[in-house]
Amino acid sequence: MMYFFYFIAALAVSAAITPLVKRFAFWVGAIDVPRPPRNLHKNTTAKLGGLAVYVAVAAVVILYLHSGAVDYHVVPLRFIMALLAGGAVLMLGGFLDDKYDLPPYIAWLFPALAALIVVWSGIGIGITFISNPFGGVINLKFHILSLPASGVFSWVWMMGMMFTTKFLDGLDGLVAGVGTIASFTLFFLSLAPQVNQPITATLAIILTGALTGYLFHAFYPAKIFFGDGGSLFVGFMLGLLSIILGGKIATALLVMGIPVLDVAWVIARRLWYRRSPFRGDRLHLHFRLLDLGFSQRQTVLILYLIAAAFGFTAIFLQSLGKLVSLVILFGVMVVLVVGVVMLYKRKYPHVPGKG
């Protein structure tokens, strides 16, 4: 029952303050003016939507801390403070980027600092084992992930998750919806008998509620956009929760598999054509689906369905099953990309460099 309460509380706060954030964004000039062909919206739209999600998460987490039912043996208070502090750094960087359009070499400093705060708090430090997909565990005490390399691993993992959700943010409600599915998956995983972490389940369901409330305003046609800080915050939270859950990296990868592989593919192509990996284009899978005739709503729902299918699978599978699922996921992505590219070339045979 308490999980339901925290979910509703985060949903209500997020849904209620999003219109206020929208007004604030227009007041300070943090807006997105349509720039075809990459931008799909026709009207000037407020950004900073992630601020509503962060405020909702922070407010309900503080409420949870004051409830007196927090098990700090599983997640120490300094970890939760790192969550709030890292999120605040992302909101500051997101505000500056949304208003002033910061160059990439400056904008990346904020997620780097947020991830560093998490590592500095001790999250991910001292990882001594990971699950062996063929049974048992792999002792890492004297291997590459032993202290302090485990901190480097955690930082890289957090950065990877943040930039995955940042690059995914191209359609109305896409990142918020996929993030909702991922956080809900981590919620159920936290309650599994072999995990049994109520505090992690609470943090996950709070994020789920905050994203759901925001989706009331952000699903197509969106009244407000996530902005840089919002898209990064989703990846930040998912990366952090998967680490707290005992290094459930495979679970996070299953839910976020298609976005992760899509981002890797797009970055590789940009580098192949000697373009900046941070420069926007229409190479992402969701843009290809749009070009093939799918609507924004249909494209987003297709990606929701894929994330939900693999997320549901991750809840019930053990390590070996997750490894097999990751292989299947990779195959699905290859088939999907090849199919889309072939259809794309057939539809646009005279467009060079679009394969």
Coordinates of C-alpha atoms in Angstrom, one line a residue:
M1 CA 0.0 0.0 0.0
M2 CA 2.9 2.4 0.8
Y3 CA 4.3 1.8 -2.7
F4 CA 1.0 2.9 -4.2
F5 CA 1.0 6.0 -2.0
Y6 CA 4.4 7.1 -3.1
F7 CA 3.5 6.4 -6.7
I8 CA 0.4 8.5 -6.5
A9 CA 2.2 11.3 -4.6
A10 CA 5.0 11.5 -7.2
L11 CA 2.4 11.4 -10.1
A12 CA 0.3 14.1 -8.5
V13 CA 3.2 16.5 -7.8
S14 CA 4.7 16.0 -11.3
A15 CA 1.4 16.4 -13.1
A16 CA 0.5 19.5 -11.0
I17 CA 3.8 21.4 -11.4
T18 CA 4.5 20.7 -15.0
P19 CA 2.2 23.5 -16.2
L20 CA 4.0 25.8 -13.8
V21 CA 7.4 24.7 -15.2
K22 CA 6.0 25.4 -18.7
R23 CA 5.2 29.0 -17.7
F24 CA 8.6 29.4 -16.1
A25 CA 10.3 28.1 -19.3
F26 CA 8.6 30.7 -21.4
W27 CA 9.3 33.4 -18.9
V28 CA 13.1 32.7 -18.9
G29 CA 13.3 31.9 -22.6
A30 CA 14.1 28.2 -22.3
I31 CA 12.0 27.3 -25.4
D32 CA 12.4 25.2 -28.5
V33 CA 11.7 27.1 -31.8
P34 CA 10.9 24.7 -34.7
R35 CA 13.9 24.0 -37.0
P36 CA 13.0 21.6 -39.8
P37 CA 13.7 18.9 -40.8
R38 CA 15.1 17.6 -37.5
N39 CA 12.4 19.2 -35.4
L40 CA 9.0 17.7 -35.9
H41 CA 6.9 20.2 -33.9
K42 CA 5.3 23.2 -35.6
N43 CA 4.9 25.6 -32.6
T44 CA 7.4 27.1 -30.2
T45 CA 7.4 24.7 -27.2
A46 CA 8.7 25.1 -23.6
K47 CA 11.6 23.0 -22.5
L48 CA 12.7 22.3 -18.9
G49 CA 10.1 19.5 -18.5
G50 CA 12.7 17.4 -16.6
L51 CA 12.6 20.0 -13.8
A52 CA 9.0 18.9 -12.9
V53 CA 10.1 15.2 -12.8
Y54 CA 13.1 16.1 -10.6
V55 CA 11.1 18.2 -8.2
A56 CA 8.5 15.5 -7.9
V57 CA 11.2 12.8 -7.2
A58 CA 13.0 15.0 -4.7
A59 CA 9.9 16.1 -2.9
V60 CA 8.5 12.5 -2.5
V61 CA 12.0 11.1 -1.6
I62 CA 12.3 13.7 1.2
L63 CA 8.8 12.7 2.3
Y64 CA 9.9 9.1 2.3
L65 CA 13.0 9.9 4.4
H66 CA 10.8 11.5 7.0
S67 CA 8.5 8.5 7.2
G68 CA 11.0 6.7 9.4
A69 CA 10.7 3.4 7.5
V70 CA 14.0 3.7 5.5
D71 CA 16.5 0.9 5.7
Y72 CA 19.8 2.7 5.6
H73 CA 21.7 -0.6 5.8
V74 CA 20.7 -1.3 2.2
V75 CA 21.0 2.2 0.9
P76 CA 22.9 4.6 3.2
L77 CA 21.6 8.1 3.5
R78 CA 24.7 9.5 1.6
F79 CA 23.6 7.5 -1.4
I80 CA 20.2 9.2 -1.4
M81 CA 21.8 12.6 -0.9
A82 CA 24.1 11.8 -3.9
L83 CA 20.9 11.1 -5.9
L84 CA 19.4 14.5 -5.0
A85 CA 22.7 16.4 -5.5
G86 CA 23.5 14.8 -8.8
G87 CA 20.0 15.5 -10.0
A88 CA 20.3 19.1 -9.0
V89 CA 23.5 19.4 -11.0
L90 CA 21.7 18.0 -14.0
M91 CA 18.9 20.5 -13.6
L92 CA 21.3 23.4 -13.5
G93 CA 23.2 22.2 -16.6
G94 CA 19.9 21.5 -18.3
F95 CA 18.6 24.9 -17.6
L96 CA 21.8 26.6 -19.0
D97 CA 21.7 24.3 -22.1
D98 CA 18.0 24.8 -22.8
K99 CA 18.3 28.6 -22.4
Y100 CA 21.8 29.3 -23.9
D101 CA 22.4 26.2 -26.1
L102 CA 25.7 25.3 -24.6
P103 CA 28.4 23.7 -26.8
P104 CA 28.8 20.0 -26.2
Y105 CA 32.3 20.3 -24.7
I106 CA 30.7 22.4 -21.9
A107 CA 27.3 20.7 -21.6
W108 CA 28.9 17.2 -20.9
L109 CA 30.6 18.6 -17.8
F110 CA 27.3 18.5 -15.8
P111 CA 26.5 14.8 -16.3
A112 CA 30.1 14.0 -15.7
L113 CA 30.0 15.9 -12.4
A114 CA 26.6 14.3 -11.5
A115 CA 28.1 10.8 -12.1
L116 CA 31.2 11.7 -10.1
I117 CA 29.0 12.8 -7.1
V118 CA 27.4 9.3 -7.2
V119 CA 30.8 7.5 -7.3
W120 CA 32.2 9.8 -4.6
S121 CA 29.3 8.8 -2.3
G122 CA 30.4 5.2 -2.5
I123 CA 27.8 3.8 -4.9
G124 CA 29.4 1.1 -7.0
I125 CA 32.7 1.4 -5.1
G126 CA 34.1 -1.9 -3.9
I127 CA 32.1 -4.2 -6.2
T128 CA 33.6 -7.6 -5.4
F129 CA 31.5 -9.9 -7.5
I130 CA 29.0 -10.0 -10.4
S131 CA 26.6 -12.8 -11.3
N132 CA 27.9 -15.5 -13.5
P133 CA 25.5 -16.2 -16.3
F134 CA 26.5 -19.9 -16.2
G135 CA 25.9 -20.2 -12.5
G136 CA 27.3 -18.8 -9.2
V137 CA 29.2 -15.6 -9.1
I138 CA 32.5 -14.2 -10.5
N139 CA 34.8 -13.0 -7.8
L140 CA 36.2 -9.6 -8.7
K141 CA 38.1 -8.9 -5.6
F142 CA 41.5 -9.2 -7.4
H143 CA 40.2 -8.4 -10.9
I144 CA 39.6 -5.3 -12.9
L145 CA 36.6 -4.1 -11.0
S146 CA 38.2 -4.1 -7.6
L147 CA 38.6 -0.7 -5.9
P148 CA 39.2 1.8 -7.3
A149 CA 38.5 0.5 -10.8
S150 CA 34.9 -0.3 -9.8
G151 CA 34.4 3.5 -9.3
V152 CA 35.6 4.1 -12.8
F153 CA 33.2 1.4 -14.1
S154 CA 30.3 2.9 -12.2
W155 CA 31.1 6.4 -13.6
V156 CA 31.3 5.1 -17.2
W157 CA 28.1 3.1 -16.7
M158 CA 26.2 6.2 -15.4
M159 CA 27.5 8.3 -18.3
G160 CA 26.5 5.7 -20.8
M161 CA 23.0 5.5 -19.4
M162 CA 22.6 9.3 -19.3
F163 CA 23.8 9.8 -22.9
T164 CA 21.6 7.0 -24.1
T165 CA 18.5 8.7 -22.8
K166 CA 19.8 12.1 -24.0
F167 CA 20.2 10.9 -27.6
L168 CA 16.9 9.0 -27.5
D169 CA 15.0 12.2 -26.7
G170 CA 13.7 12.8 -30.2
L171 CA 9.9 12.2 -30.1
D172 CA 7.1 13.3 -27.8
G173 CA 7.1 11.2 -24.6
L174 CA 9.6 8.6 -25.9
V175 CA 12.3 9.0 -23.1
A176 CA 9.7 9.5 -20.4
G177 CA 7.7 6.4 -21.5
V178 CA 10.7 4.1 -21.9
G179 CA 12.0 5.4 -18.5
T180 CA 8.7 4.6 -16.9
I181 CA 8.8 1.0 -18.2
A182 CA 12.4 0.6 -17.1
S183 CA 11.8 2.0 -13.6
F184 CA 8.7 -0.1 -13.2
T185 CA 10.8 -3.1 -14.1
L186 CA 13.4 -2.3 -11.5
F187 CA 10.6 -1.8 -9.0
F188 CA 9.3 -5.4 -9.5
L189 CA 12.9 -6.7 -9.5
S190 CA 13.5 -5.0 -6.1
L191 CA 10.6 -6.9 -4.6
A192 CA 11.8 -10.3 -5.9
P193 CA 12.7 -12.8 -3.1
Q194 CA 16.3 -13.0 -4.2
V195 CA 16.7 -9.2 -4.1
N196 CA 14.1 -8.0 -1.5
Q197 CA 15.1 -4.3 -1.3
P198 CA 12.1 -2.3 -0.2
I199 CA 14.0 1.0 -0.2
T200 CA 15.2 0.5 -3.8
A201 CA 11.6 -0.5 -4.8
T202 CA 10.4 2.8 -3.2
L203 CA 12.9 4.9 -5.1
A204 CA 12.0 3.1 -8.4
I205 CA 8.2 3.5 -7.9
I206 CA 8.7 7.2 -7.0
L207 CA 10.5 7.7 -10.4
T208 CA 7.8 5.7 -12.1
G209 CA 5.1 8.0 -10.7
A210 CA 7.0 11.2 -11.5
L211 CA 7.5 10.1 -15.1
T212 CA 3.8 9.0 -15.4
G213 CA 2.6 12.4 -14.2
Y214 CA 4.8 14.2 -16.6
L215 CA 3.6 12.0 -19.5
F216 CA 0.1 13.5 -19.1
H217 CA 1.6 16.7 -20.6
A218 CA 4.4 15.2 -22.8
F219 CA 2.8 12.4 -24.8
Y220 CA 2.0 13.3 -28.4
P221 CA 1.2 16.1 -29.0
A222 CA 3.6 17.4 -26.3
K223 CA 2.8 20.6 -24.5
I224 CA 6.4 20.7 -23.0
F225 CA 9.7 19.0 -23.8
F226 CA 12.0 17.2 -21.4
G227 CA 15.0 19.4 -22.2
D228 CA 18.6 18.4 -21.7
G229 CA 18.4 18.0 -17.9
G230 CA 15.3 15.9 -18.0
S231 CA 16.6 13.4 -20.6
L232 CA 19.8 13.1 -18.7
F233 CA 18.0 12.7 -15.3
V234 CA 16.1 9.6 -16.5
G235 CA 19.4 7.8 -17.5
F236 CA 21.0 9.0 -14.3
M237 CA 18.3 7.5 -12.1
L238 CA 18.1 4.2 -14.1
G239 CA 21.9 3.9 -13.9
L240 CA 22.0 4.6 -10.2
L241 CA 19.1 2.2 -9.4
S242 CA 20.6 -0.6 -11.3
I243 CA 23.9 -0.2 -9.4
I244 CA 22.1 -0.1 -6.0
L245 CA 20.2 -3.2 -6.9
G246 CA 23.6 -5.1 -6.8
G247 CA 24.9 -4.4 -10.3
K248 CA 21.7 -5.4 -12.2
I249 CA 23.4 -4.2 -15.4
A250 CA 21.9 -6.9 -17.6
T251 CA 18.4 -6.0 -16.5
A252 CA 18.8 -2.3 -17.4
L253 CA 20.4 -3.3 -20.7
L254 CA 17.4 -5.5 -21.5
V255 CA 14.9 -2.7 -21.0
M256 CA 17.1 -0.1 -22.6
G257 CA 18.6 -2.4 -25.1
I258 CA 17.1 -1.0 -28.3
P259 CA 17.9 2.6 -27.4
V260 CA 21.5 1.6 -26.3
L261 CA 22.1 -0.3 -29.5
D262 CA 20.5 2.5 -31.6
V263 CA 22.7 5.1 -30.0
A264 CA 25.8 3.0 -30.5
W265 CA 24.9 2.5 -34.2
V266 CA 24.3 6.2 -34.8
I267 CA 27.5 7.3 -33.1
A268 CA 29.5 4.7 -35.1
R269 CA 28.0 6.0 -38.3
R270 CA 28.6 9.6 -37.4
L271 CA 32.2 8.8 -36.7
W272 CA 32.5 6.8 -39.9
Y273 CA 31.4 9.8 -41.9
R274 CA 33.7 12.1 -39.8
R275 CA 30.8 13.9 -38.1
S276 CA 30.6 15.0 -34.5
P277 CA 28.9 12.2 -32.4
F278 CA 27.1 15.0 -30.6
R279 CA 25.7 16.7 -33.7
G280 CA 22.0 15.9 -34.2
D281 CA 20.7 14.3 -37.3
R282 CA 17.9 11.9 -38.5
L283 CA 19.9 8.6 -38.3
H284 CA 18.1 7.3 -35.2
L285 CA 15.7 4.4 -35.5
H286 CA 12.7 6.5 -34.5
F287 CA 13.4 9.0 -37.2
R288 CA 13.7 6.2 -39.8
L289 CA 10.4 4.8 -38.7
L290 CA 8.8 8.2 -39.1
D291 CA 10.3 8.5 -42.6
L292 CA 8.8 5.2 -43.5
G293 CA 5.3 6.5 -42.8
F294 CA 4.7 5.7 -39.2
S295 CA 3.2 8.4 -37.1
Q296 CA 4.9 9.8 -34.0
R297 CA 2.3 8.0 -31.8
Q298 CA 2.8 4.7 -33.6
T299 CA 6.6 4.9 -33.5
V300 CA 6.7 5.7 -29.8
L301 CA 4.2 2.9 -29.0
I302 CA 6.4 0.4 -31.0
L303 CA 9.4 1.3 -28.9
Y304 CA 7.4 1.2 -25.7
L305 CA 6.2 -2.3 -26.7
I306 CA 9.8 -3.6 -27.3
A307 CA 11.0 -2.1 -24.0
A308 CA 8.1 -3.6 -22.1
A309 CA 8.5 -7.0 -23.6
F310 CA 12.2 -7.3 -22.7
G311 CA 11.5 -5.6 -19.3
F312 CA 8.8 -8.1 -18.5
T313 CA 11.2 -10.9 -19.5
A314 CA 14.0 -9.6 -17.3
I315 CA 11.9 -9.8 -14.1
F316 CA 11.5 -13.6 -14.4
L317 CA 14.9 -14.6 -15.8
Q318 CA 18.0 -15.7 -14.0
S319 CA 21.5 -14.6 -15.2
L320 CA 21.8 -17.2 -18.0
G321 CA 18.3 -16.4 -19.3
K322 CA 19.2 -12.7 -19.3
L323 CA 22.4 -13.4 -21.3
V324 CA 20.3 -15.3 -23.8
S325 CA 17.8 -12.5 -24.0
L326 CA 20.5 -10.0 -24.6
V327 CA 21.7 -12.0 -27.5
I328 CA 18.1 -12.2 -28.8
L329 CA 17.7 -8.5 -28.3
F330 CA 20.9 -7.8 -30.3
G331 CA 19.5 -10.0 -33.1
V332 CA 16.2 -8.1 -33.0
M333 CA 18.0 -4.8 -33.3
V334 CA 20.1 -6.1 -36.2
V335 CA 17.0 -7.4 -38.0
L336 CA 15.1 -4.2 -37.2
V337 CA 17.9 -1.9 -38.5
V338 CA 18.5 -3.9 -41.6
G339 CA 14.8 -4.1 -42.4
V340 CA 14.3 -0.4 -41.9
V341 CA 17.4 0.5 -43.9
M342 CA 16.2 -1.7 -46.8
L343 CA 12.7 -0.2 -46.8
Y344 CA 14.3 3.3 -46.5
K345 CA 16.5 2.7 -49.5
R346 CA 13.5 1.3 -51.5
K347 CA 11.4 4.4 -50.6
Y348 CA 14.3 6.9 -51.1
P349 CA 16.5 5.3 -53.8
H350 CA 18.0 8.6 -54.9
V351 CA 19.0 10.0 -51.5
P352 CA 22.8 9.5 -51.1
G353 CA 24.3 8.6 -47.7
K354 CA 21.0 7.8 -46.1
G355 CA 21.5 4.0 -45.7

